[in-house]
Coordinates of C-alpha atoms in Angstrom, one line a residue:
X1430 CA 146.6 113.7 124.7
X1431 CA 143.6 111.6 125.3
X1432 CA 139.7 112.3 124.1
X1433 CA 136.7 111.2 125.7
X1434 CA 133.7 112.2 124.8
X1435 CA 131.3 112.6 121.9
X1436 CA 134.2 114.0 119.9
X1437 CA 137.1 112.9 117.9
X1438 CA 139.7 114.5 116.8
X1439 CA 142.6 117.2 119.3
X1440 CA 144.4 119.7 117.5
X1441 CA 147.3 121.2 119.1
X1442 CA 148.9 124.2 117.3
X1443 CA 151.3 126.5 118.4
X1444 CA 150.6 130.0 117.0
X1445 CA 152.8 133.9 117.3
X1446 CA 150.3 135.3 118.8
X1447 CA 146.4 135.2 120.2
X1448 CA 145.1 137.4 117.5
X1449 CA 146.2 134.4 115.2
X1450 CA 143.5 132.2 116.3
X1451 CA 140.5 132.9 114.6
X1452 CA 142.1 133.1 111.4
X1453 CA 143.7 129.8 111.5
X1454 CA 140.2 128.2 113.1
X1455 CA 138.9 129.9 109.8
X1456 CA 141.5 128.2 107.6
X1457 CA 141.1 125.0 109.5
X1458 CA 137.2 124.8 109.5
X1459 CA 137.4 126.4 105.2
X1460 CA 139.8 123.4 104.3
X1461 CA 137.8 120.8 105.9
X1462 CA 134.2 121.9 105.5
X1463 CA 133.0 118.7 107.6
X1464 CA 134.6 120.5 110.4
X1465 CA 133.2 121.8 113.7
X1466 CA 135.3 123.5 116.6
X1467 CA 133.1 122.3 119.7
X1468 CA 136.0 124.0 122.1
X1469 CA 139.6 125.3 122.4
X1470 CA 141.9 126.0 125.2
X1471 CA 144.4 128.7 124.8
X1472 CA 148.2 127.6 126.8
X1473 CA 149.7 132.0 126.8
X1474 CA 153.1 131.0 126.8
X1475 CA 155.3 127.6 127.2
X1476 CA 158.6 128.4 128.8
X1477 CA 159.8 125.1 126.7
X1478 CA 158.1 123.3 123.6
X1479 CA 159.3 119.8 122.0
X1480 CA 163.2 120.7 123.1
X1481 CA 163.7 124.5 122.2
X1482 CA 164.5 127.0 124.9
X1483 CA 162.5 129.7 124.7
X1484 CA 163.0 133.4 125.5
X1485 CA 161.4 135.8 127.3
X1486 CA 159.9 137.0 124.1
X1487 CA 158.4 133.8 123.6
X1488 CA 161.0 133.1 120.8
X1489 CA 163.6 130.3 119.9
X1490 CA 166.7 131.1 121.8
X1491 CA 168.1 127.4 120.6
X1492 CA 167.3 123.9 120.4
X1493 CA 168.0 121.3 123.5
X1494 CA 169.1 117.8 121.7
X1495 CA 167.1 115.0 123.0
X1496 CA 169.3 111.7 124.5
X1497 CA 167.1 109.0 123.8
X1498 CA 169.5 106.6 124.9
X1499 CA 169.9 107.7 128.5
X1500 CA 167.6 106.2 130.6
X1501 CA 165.0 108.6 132.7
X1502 CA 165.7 109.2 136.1
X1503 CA 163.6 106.8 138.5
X1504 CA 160.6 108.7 140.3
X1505 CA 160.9 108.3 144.0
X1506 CA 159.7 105.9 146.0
X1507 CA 156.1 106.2 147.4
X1508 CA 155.9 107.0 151.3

């Protein structure tokens, strides 16, 4: 994630459900009173999130192990 612009700081949070969000920006912006949300962007659902496999409920159905040893697979060529 990068940042330009007059602000500083990205939050990412992964939350049960939309109706969520206002209290956590509460809790957020409560705990750290020097705090001001200038914008958000809401992602509805991630089909996968840092290696879990999700369900169609949006839950954990289990974890995918990451190989960190493997090397990626090469991106094609450029035509």
């Amino acid at each position: 994630m990068s940042i330009t612009g007059p602000h500083g700081l990205a939050i990412a949070l992964t939350l049960r459900s939309l109706e969520d969000l206002p209290a956590c920006a509460s809790t957020l912006m409560r705990r750290m009173p020097g705090l001001r949300i200038a914008d958000s962007s809401v992602v509805p659902h991630c089909h996968k999130f840092a290696a879990q496999v999700l369900g169609p409920d949006g839950r954990r159905t289990r974890t995918v192990p990451p190989d960190i040893w493997t090397r990626p697979v090469p991106l094609p060529a450029a035509r």
